[in-house]
mmCIF file of N, CA and C in Angstrom:
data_model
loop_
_atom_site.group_PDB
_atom_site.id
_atom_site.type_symbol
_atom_site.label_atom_id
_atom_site.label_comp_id
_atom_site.label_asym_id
_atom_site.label_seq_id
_atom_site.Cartn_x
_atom_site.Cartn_y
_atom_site.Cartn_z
ATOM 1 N N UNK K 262 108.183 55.290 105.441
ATOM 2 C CA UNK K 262 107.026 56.131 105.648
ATOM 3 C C UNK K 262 106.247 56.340 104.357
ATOM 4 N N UNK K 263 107.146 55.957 103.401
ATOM 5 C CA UNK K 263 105.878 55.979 101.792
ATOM 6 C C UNK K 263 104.992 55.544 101.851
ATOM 7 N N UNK K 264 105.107 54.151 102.581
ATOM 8 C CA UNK K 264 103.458 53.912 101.722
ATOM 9 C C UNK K 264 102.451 53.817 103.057
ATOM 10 N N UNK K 265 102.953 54.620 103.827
ATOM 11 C CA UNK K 265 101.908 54.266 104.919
ATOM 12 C C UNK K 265 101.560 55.475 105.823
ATOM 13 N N UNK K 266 102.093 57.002 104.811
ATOM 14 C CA UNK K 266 101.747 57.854 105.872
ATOM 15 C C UNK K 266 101.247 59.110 104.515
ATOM 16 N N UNK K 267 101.331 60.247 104.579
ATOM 17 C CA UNK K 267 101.188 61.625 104.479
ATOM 18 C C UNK K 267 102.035 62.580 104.358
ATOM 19 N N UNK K 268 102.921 63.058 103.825
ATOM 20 C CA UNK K 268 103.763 63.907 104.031
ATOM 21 C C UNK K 268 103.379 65.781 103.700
ATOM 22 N N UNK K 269 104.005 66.488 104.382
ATOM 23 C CA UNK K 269 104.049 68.116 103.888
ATOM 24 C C UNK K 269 105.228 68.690 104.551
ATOM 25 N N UNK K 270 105.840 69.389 103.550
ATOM 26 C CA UNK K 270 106.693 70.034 103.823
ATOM 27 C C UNK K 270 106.326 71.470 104.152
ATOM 28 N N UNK K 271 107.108 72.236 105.247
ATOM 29 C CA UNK K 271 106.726 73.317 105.795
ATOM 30 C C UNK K 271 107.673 74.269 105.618
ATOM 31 N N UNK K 272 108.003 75.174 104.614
ATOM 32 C CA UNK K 272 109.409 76.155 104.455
ATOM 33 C C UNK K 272 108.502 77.433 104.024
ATOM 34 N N UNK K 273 110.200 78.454 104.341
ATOM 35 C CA UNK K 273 109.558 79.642 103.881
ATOM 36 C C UNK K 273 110.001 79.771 102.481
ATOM 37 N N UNK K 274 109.467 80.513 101.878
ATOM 38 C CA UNK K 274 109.494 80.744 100.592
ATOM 39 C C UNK K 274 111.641 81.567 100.712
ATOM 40 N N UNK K 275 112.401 80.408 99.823
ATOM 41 C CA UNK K 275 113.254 80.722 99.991
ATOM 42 C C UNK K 275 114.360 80.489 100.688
ATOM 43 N N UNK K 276 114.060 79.583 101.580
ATOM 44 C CA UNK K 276 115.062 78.975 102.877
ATOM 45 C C UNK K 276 114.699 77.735 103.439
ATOM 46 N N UNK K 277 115.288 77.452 103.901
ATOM 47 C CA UNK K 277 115.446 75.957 104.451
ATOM 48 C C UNK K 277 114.387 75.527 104.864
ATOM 49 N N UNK K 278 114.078 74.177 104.906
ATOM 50 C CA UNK K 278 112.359 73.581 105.628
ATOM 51 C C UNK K 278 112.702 73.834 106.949
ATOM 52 N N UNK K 279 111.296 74.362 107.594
ATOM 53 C CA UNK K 279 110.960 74.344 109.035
ATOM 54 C C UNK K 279 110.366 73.129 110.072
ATOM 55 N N UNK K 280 109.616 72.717 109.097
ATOM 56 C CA UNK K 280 109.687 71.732 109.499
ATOM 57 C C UNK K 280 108.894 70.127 108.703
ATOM 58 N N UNK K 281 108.255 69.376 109.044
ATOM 59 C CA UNK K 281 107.819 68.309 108.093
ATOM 60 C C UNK K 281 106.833 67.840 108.977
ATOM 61 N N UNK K 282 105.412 67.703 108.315
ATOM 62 C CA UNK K 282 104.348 67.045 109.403
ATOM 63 C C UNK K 282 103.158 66.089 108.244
ATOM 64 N N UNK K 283 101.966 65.295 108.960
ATOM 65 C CA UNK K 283 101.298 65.017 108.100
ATOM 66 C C UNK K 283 101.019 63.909 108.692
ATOM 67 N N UNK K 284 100.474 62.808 108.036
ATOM 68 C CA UNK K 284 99.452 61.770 108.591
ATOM 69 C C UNK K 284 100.061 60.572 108.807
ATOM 70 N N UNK K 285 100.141 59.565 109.572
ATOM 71 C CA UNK K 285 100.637 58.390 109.870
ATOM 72 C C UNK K 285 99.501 57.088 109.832
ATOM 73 N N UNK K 286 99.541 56.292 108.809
ATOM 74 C CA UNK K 286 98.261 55.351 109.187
ATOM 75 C C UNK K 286 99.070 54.241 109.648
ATOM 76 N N UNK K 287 98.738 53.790 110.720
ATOM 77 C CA UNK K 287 98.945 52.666 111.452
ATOM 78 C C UNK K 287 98.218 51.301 111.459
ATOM 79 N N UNK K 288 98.798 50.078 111.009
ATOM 80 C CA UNK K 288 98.027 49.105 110.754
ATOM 81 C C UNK K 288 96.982 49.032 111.745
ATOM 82 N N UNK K 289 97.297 49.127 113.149
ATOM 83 C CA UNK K 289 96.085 48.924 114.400
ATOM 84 C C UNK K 289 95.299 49.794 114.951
ATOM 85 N N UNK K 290 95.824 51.153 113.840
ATOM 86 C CA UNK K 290 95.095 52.352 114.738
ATOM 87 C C UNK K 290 93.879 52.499 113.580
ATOM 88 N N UNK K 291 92.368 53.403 113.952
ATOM 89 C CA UNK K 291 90.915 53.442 113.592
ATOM 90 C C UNK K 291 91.369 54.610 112.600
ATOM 91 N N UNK K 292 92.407 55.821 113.175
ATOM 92 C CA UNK K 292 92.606 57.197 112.973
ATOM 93 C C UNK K 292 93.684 57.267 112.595
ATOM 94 N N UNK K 293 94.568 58.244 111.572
ATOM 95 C CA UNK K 293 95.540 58.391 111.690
ATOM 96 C C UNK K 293 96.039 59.171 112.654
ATOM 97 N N UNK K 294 97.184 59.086 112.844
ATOM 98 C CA UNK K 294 97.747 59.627 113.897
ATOM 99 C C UNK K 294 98.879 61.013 112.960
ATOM 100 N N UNK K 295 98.849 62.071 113.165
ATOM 101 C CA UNK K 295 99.060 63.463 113.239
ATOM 102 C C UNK K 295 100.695 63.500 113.504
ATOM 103 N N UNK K 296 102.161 63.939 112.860
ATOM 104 C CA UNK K 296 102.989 63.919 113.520
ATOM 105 C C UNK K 296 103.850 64.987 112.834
ATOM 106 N N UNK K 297 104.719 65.703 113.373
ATOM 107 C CA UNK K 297 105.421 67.069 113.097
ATOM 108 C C UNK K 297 106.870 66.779 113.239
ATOM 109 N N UNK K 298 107.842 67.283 112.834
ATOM 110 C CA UNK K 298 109.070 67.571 113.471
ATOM 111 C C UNK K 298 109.385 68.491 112.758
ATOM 112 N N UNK K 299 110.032 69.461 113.766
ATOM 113 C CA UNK K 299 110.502 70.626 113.225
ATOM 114 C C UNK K 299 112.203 71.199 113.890
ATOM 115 N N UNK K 300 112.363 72.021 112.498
ATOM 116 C CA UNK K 300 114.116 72.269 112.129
ATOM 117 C C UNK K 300 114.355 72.816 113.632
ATOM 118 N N UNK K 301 115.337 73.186 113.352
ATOM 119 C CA UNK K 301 116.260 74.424 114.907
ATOM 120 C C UNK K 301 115.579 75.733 114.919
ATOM 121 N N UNK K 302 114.421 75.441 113.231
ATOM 122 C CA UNK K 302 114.139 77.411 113.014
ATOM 123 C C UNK K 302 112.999 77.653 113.533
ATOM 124 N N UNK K 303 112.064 76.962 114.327
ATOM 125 C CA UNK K 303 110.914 77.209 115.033
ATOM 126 C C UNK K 303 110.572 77.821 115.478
ATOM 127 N N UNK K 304 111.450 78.397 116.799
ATOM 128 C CA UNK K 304 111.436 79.420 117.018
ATOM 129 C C UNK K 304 111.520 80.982 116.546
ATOM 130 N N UNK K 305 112.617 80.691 115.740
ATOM 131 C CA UNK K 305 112.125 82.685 115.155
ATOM 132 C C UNK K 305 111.270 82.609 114.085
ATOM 133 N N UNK K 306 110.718 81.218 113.331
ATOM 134 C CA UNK K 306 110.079 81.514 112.704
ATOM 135 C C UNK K 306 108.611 80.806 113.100
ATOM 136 N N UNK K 307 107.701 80.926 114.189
ATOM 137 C CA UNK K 307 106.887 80.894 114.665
ATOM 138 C C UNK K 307 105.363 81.251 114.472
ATOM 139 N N UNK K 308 105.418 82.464 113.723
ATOM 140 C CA UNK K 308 104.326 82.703 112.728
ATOM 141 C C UNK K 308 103.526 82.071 111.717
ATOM 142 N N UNK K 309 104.666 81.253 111.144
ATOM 143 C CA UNK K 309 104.989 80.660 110.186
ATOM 144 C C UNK K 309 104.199 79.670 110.324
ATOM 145 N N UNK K 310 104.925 78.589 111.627
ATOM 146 C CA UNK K 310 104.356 77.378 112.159
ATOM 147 C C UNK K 310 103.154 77.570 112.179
ATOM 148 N N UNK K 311 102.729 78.041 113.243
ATOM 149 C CA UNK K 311 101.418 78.834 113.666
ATOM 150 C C UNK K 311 100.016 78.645 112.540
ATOM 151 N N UNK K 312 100.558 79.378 111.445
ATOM 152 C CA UNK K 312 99.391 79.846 110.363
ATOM 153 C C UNK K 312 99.544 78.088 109.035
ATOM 154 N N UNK K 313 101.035 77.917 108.975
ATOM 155 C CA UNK K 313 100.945 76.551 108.838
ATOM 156 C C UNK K 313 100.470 75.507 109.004
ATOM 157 N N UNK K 314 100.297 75.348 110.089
ATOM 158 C CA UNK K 314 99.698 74.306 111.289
ATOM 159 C C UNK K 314 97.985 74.351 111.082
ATOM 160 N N UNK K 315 97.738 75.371 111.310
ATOM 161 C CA UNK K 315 95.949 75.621 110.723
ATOM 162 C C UNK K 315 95.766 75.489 109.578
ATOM 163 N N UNK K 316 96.608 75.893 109.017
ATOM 164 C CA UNK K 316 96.209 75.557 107.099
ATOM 165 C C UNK K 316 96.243 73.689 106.593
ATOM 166 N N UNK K 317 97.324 73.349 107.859
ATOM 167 C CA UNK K 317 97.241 71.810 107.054
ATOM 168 C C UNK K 317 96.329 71.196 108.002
ATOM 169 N N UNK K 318 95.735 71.408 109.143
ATOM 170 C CA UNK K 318 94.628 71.156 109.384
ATOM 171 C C UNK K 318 93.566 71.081 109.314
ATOM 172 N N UNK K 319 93.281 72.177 108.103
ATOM 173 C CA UNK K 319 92.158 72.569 107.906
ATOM 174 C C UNK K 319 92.006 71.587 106.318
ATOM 175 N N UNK K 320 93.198 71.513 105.746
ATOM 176 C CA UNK K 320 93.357 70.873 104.684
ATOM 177 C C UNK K 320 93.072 69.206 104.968
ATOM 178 N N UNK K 321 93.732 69.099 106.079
ATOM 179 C CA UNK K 321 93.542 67.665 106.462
ATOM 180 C C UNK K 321 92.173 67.275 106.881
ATOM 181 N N UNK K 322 90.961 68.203 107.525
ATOM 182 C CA UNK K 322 90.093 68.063 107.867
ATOM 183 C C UNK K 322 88.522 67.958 106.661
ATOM 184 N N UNK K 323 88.950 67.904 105.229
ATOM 185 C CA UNK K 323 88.248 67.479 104.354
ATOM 186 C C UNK K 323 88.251 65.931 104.067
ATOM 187 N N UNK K 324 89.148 65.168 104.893
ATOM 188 C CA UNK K 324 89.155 63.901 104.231
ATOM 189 C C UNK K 324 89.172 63.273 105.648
ATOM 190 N N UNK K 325 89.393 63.806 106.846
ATOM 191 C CA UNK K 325 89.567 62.944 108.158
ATOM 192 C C UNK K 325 88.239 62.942 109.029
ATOM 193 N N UNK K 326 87.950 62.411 109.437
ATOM 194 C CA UNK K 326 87.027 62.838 110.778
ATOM 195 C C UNK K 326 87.080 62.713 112.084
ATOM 196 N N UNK K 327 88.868 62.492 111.769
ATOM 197 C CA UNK K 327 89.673 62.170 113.619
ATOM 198 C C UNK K 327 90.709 62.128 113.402
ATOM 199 N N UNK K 328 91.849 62.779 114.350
ATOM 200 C CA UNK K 328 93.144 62.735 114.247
ATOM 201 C C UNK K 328 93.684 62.505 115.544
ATOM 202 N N UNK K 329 94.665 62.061 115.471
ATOM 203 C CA UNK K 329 95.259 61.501 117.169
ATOM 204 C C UNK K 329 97.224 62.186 116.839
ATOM 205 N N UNK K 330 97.465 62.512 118.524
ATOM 206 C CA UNK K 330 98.586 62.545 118.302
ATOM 207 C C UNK K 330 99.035 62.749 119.372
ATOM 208 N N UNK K 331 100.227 61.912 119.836
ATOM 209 C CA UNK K 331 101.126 61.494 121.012
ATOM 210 C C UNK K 331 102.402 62.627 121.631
ATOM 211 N N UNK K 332 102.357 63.376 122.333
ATOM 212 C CA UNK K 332 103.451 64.451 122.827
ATOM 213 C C UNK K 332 104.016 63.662 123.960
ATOM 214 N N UNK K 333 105.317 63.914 123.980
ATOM 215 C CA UNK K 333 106.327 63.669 125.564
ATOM 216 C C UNK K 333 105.658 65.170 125.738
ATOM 217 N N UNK K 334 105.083 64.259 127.137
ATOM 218 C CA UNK K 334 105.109 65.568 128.063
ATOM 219 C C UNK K 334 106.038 66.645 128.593
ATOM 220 N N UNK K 335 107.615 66.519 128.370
ATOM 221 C CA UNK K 335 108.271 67.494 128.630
ATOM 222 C C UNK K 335 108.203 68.361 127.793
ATOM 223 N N UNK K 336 107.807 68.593 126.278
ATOM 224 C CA UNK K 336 107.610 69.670 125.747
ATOM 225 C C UNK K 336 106.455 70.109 125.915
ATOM 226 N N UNK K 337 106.082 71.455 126.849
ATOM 227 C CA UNK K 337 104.876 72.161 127.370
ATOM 228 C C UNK K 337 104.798 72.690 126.186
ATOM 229 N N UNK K 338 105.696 73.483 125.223
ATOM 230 C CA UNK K 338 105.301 73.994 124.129
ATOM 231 C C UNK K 338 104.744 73.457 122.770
ATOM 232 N N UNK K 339 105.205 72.049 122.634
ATOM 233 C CA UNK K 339 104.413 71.401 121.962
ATOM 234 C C UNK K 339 102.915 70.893 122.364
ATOM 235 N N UNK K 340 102.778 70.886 123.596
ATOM 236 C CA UNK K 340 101.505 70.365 124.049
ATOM 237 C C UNK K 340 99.952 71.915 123.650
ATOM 238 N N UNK K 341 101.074 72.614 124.534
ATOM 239 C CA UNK K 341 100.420 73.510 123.806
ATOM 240 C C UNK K 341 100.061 73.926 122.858
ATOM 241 N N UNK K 342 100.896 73.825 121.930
ATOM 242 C CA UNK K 342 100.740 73.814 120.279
ATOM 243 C C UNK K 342 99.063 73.210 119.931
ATOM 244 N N UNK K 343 99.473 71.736 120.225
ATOM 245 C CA UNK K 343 98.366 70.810 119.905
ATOM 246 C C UNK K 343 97.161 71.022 120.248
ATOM 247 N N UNK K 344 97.018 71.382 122.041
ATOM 248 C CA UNK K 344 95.655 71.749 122.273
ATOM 249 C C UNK K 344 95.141 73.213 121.615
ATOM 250 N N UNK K 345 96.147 74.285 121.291
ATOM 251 C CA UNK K 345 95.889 75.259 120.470
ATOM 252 C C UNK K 345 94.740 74.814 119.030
ATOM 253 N N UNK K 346 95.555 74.252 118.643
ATOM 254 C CA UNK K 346 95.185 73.457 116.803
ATOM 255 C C UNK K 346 93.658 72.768 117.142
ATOM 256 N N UNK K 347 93.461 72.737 118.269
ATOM 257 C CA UNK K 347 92.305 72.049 118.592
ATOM 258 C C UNK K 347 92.155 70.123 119.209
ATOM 259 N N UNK K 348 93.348 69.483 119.149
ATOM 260 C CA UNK K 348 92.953 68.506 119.683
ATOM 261 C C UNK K 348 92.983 68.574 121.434
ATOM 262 N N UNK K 349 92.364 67.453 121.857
ATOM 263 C CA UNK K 349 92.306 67.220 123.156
ATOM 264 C C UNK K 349 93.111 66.120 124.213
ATOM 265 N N UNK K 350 93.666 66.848 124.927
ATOM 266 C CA UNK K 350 94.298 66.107 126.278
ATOM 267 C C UNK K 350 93.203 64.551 126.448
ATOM 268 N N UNK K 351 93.505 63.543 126.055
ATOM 269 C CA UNK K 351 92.692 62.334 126.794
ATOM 270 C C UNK K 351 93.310 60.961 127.752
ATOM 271 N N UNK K 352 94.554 61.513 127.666
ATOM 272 C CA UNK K 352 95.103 60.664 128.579
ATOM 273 C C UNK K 352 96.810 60.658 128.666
ATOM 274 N N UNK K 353 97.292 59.910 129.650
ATOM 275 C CA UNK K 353 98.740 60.211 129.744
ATOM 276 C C UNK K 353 99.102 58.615 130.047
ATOM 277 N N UNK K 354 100.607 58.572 128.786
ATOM 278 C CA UNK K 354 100.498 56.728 128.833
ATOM 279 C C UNK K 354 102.274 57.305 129.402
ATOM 280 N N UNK K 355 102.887 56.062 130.220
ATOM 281 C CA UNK K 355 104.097 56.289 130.713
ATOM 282 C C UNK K 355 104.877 54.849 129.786
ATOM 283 N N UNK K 356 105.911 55.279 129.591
ATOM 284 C CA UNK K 356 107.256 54.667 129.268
ATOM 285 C C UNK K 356 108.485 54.968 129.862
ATOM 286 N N UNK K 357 108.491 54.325 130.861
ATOM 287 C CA UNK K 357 109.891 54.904 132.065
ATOM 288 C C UNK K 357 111.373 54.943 131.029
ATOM 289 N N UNK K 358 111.548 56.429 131.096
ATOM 290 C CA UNK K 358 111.208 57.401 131.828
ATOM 291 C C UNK K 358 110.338 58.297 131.424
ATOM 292 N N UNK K 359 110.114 58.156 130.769
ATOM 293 C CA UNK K 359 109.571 58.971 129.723
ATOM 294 C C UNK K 359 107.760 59.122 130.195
ATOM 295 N N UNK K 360 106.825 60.512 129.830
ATOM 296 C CA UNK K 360 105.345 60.509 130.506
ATOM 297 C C UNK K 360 104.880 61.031 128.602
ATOM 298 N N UNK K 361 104.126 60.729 128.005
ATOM 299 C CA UNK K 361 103.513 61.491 127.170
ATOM 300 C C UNK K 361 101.773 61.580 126.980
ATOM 301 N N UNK K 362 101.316 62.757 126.552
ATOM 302 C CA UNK K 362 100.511 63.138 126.258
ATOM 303 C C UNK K 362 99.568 62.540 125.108
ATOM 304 N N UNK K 363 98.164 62.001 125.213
ATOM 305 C CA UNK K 363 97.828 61.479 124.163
ATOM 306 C C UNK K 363 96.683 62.487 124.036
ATOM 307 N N UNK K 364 96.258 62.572 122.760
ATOM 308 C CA UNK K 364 95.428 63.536 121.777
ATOM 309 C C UNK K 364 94.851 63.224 120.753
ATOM 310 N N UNK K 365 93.390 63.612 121.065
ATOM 311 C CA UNK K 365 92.534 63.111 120.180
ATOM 312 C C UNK K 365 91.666 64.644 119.462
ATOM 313 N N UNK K 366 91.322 64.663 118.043
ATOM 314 C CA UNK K 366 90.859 66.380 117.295
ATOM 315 C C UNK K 366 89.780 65.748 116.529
ATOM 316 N N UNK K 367 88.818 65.659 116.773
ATOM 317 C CA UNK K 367 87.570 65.308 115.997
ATOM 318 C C UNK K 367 87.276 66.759 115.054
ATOM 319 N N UNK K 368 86.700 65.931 113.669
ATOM 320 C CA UNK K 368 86.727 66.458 112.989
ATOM 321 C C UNK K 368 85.773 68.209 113.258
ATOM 322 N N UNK K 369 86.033 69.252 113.134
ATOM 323 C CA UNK K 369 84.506 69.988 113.337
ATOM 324 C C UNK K 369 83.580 70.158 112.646
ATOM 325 N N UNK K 370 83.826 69.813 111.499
ATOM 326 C CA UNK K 370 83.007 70.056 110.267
ATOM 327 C C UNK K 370 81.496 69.335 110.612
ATOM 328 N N UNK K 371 82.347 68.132 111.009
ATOM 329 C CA UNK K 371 81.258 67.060 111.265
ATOM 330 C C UNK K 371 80.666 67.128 113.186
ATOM 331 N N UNK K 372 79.835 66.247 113.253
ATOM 332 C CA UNK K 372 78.831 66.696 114.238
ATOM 333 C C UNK K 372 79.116 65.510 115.049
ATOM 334 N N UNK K 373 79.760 64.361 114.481
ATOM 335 C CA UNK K 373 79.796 63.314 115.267
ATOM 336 C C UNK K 373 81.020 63.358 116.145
ATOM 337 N N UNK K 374 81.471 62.207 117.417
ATOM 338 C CA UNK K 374 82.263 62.240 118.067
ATOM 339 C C UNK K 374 82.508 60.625 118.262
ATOM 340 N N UNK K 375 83.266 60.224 117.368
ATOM 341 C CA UNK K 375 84.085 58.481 117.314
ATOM 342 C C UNK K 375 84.732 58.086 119.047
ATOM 343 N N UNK K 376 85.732 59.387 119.437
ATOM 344 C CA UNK K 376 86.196 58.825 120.483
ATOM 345 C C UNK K 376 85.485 58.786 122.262
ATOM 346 N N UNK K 377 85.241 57.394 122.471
ATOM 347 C CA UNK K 377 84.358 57.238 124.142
ATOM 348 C C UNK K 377 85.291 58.417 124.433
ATOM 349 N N UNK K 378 86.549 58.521 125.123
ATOM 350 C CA UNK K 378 86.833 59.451 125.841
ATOM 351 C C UNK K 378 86.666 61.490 125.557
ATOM 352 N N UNK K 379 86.061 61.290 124.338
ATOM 353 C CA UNK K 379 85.343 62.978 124.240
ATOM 354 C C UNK K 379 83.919 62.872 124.500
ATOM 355 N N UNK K 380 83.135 61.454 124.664
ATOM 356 C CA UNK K 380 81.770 62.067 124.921
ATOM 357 C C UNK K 380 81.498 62.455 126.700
ATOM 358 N N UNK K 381 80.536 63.460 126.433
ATOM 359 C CA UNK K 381 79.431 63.939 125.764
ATOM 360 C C UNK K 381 80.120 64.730 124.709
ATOM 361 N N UNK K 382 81.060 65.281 124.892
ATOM 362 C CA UNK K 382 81.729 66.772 124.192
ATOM 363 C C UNK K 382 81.084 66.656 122.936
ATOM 364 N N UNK K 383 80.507 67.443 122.209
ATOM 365 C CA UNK K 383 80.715 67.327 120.798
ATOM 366 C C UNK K 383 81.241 68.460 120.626
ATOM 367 N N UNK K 384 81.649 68.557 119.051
ATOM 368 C CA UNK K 384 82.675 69.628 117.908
ATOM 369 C C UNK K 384 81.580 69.857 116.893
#
């Protein structure tokens, strides 16, 4: 993942990482693609995530003008997460067994909209 992605670490001041997220560039993809995993501590520490999650978005959103990112649909709480943070539901690709969620977050700063499946929408 060195030389081809983004990294940030997500801890509290003092204790173990929560979790690890940041950018993935993919030889075939236009956008990077957006990806998280987080510890066992997510849950009680949720706030955390939360105000995290907007800060490296917002950080990430000086240099991107599109971000994509893929959820298994069985986590409703991650999906949610995502459309929270602002990206958008644009389609659902299957891998038996498996259903996931694909997501696309145009930049807002900017006025334009790269992906066919958000227009008209603009941000």
């Amino acid at each position: 993942m060195y030389e081809c992605s983004e990294c940030y670490l997500v801890r509290k001041e003092g204790e173990t990482f929560i979790g690890v997220g940041g950018l993935w560039y993919g030889e075939d993809q236009d956008y990077p693609q957006m990806f998280f995993m987080f510890s066992d501590k997510i849950k009680e520490n949720f706030t955390t995530i939360a105000r995290g999650s907007k800060m490296l978005l917002n950080y990430l959103d000086k240099t991107q003008p599109q971000m994509t990112m893929t959820i298994l649909a069985d986590y409703e709480f991650m999906v949610d997460w995502a459309v929270w943070l602002g990206f958008e539901p644009v389609g659902v690709t299957s891998s038996p067994p498996h259903k996931y969620v694909d997501f696309v977050r145009c930049n807002p700063n900017q006025k334009s909209v790269y992906d066919e499946t958000l227009r008209p929408i603009t941000h």
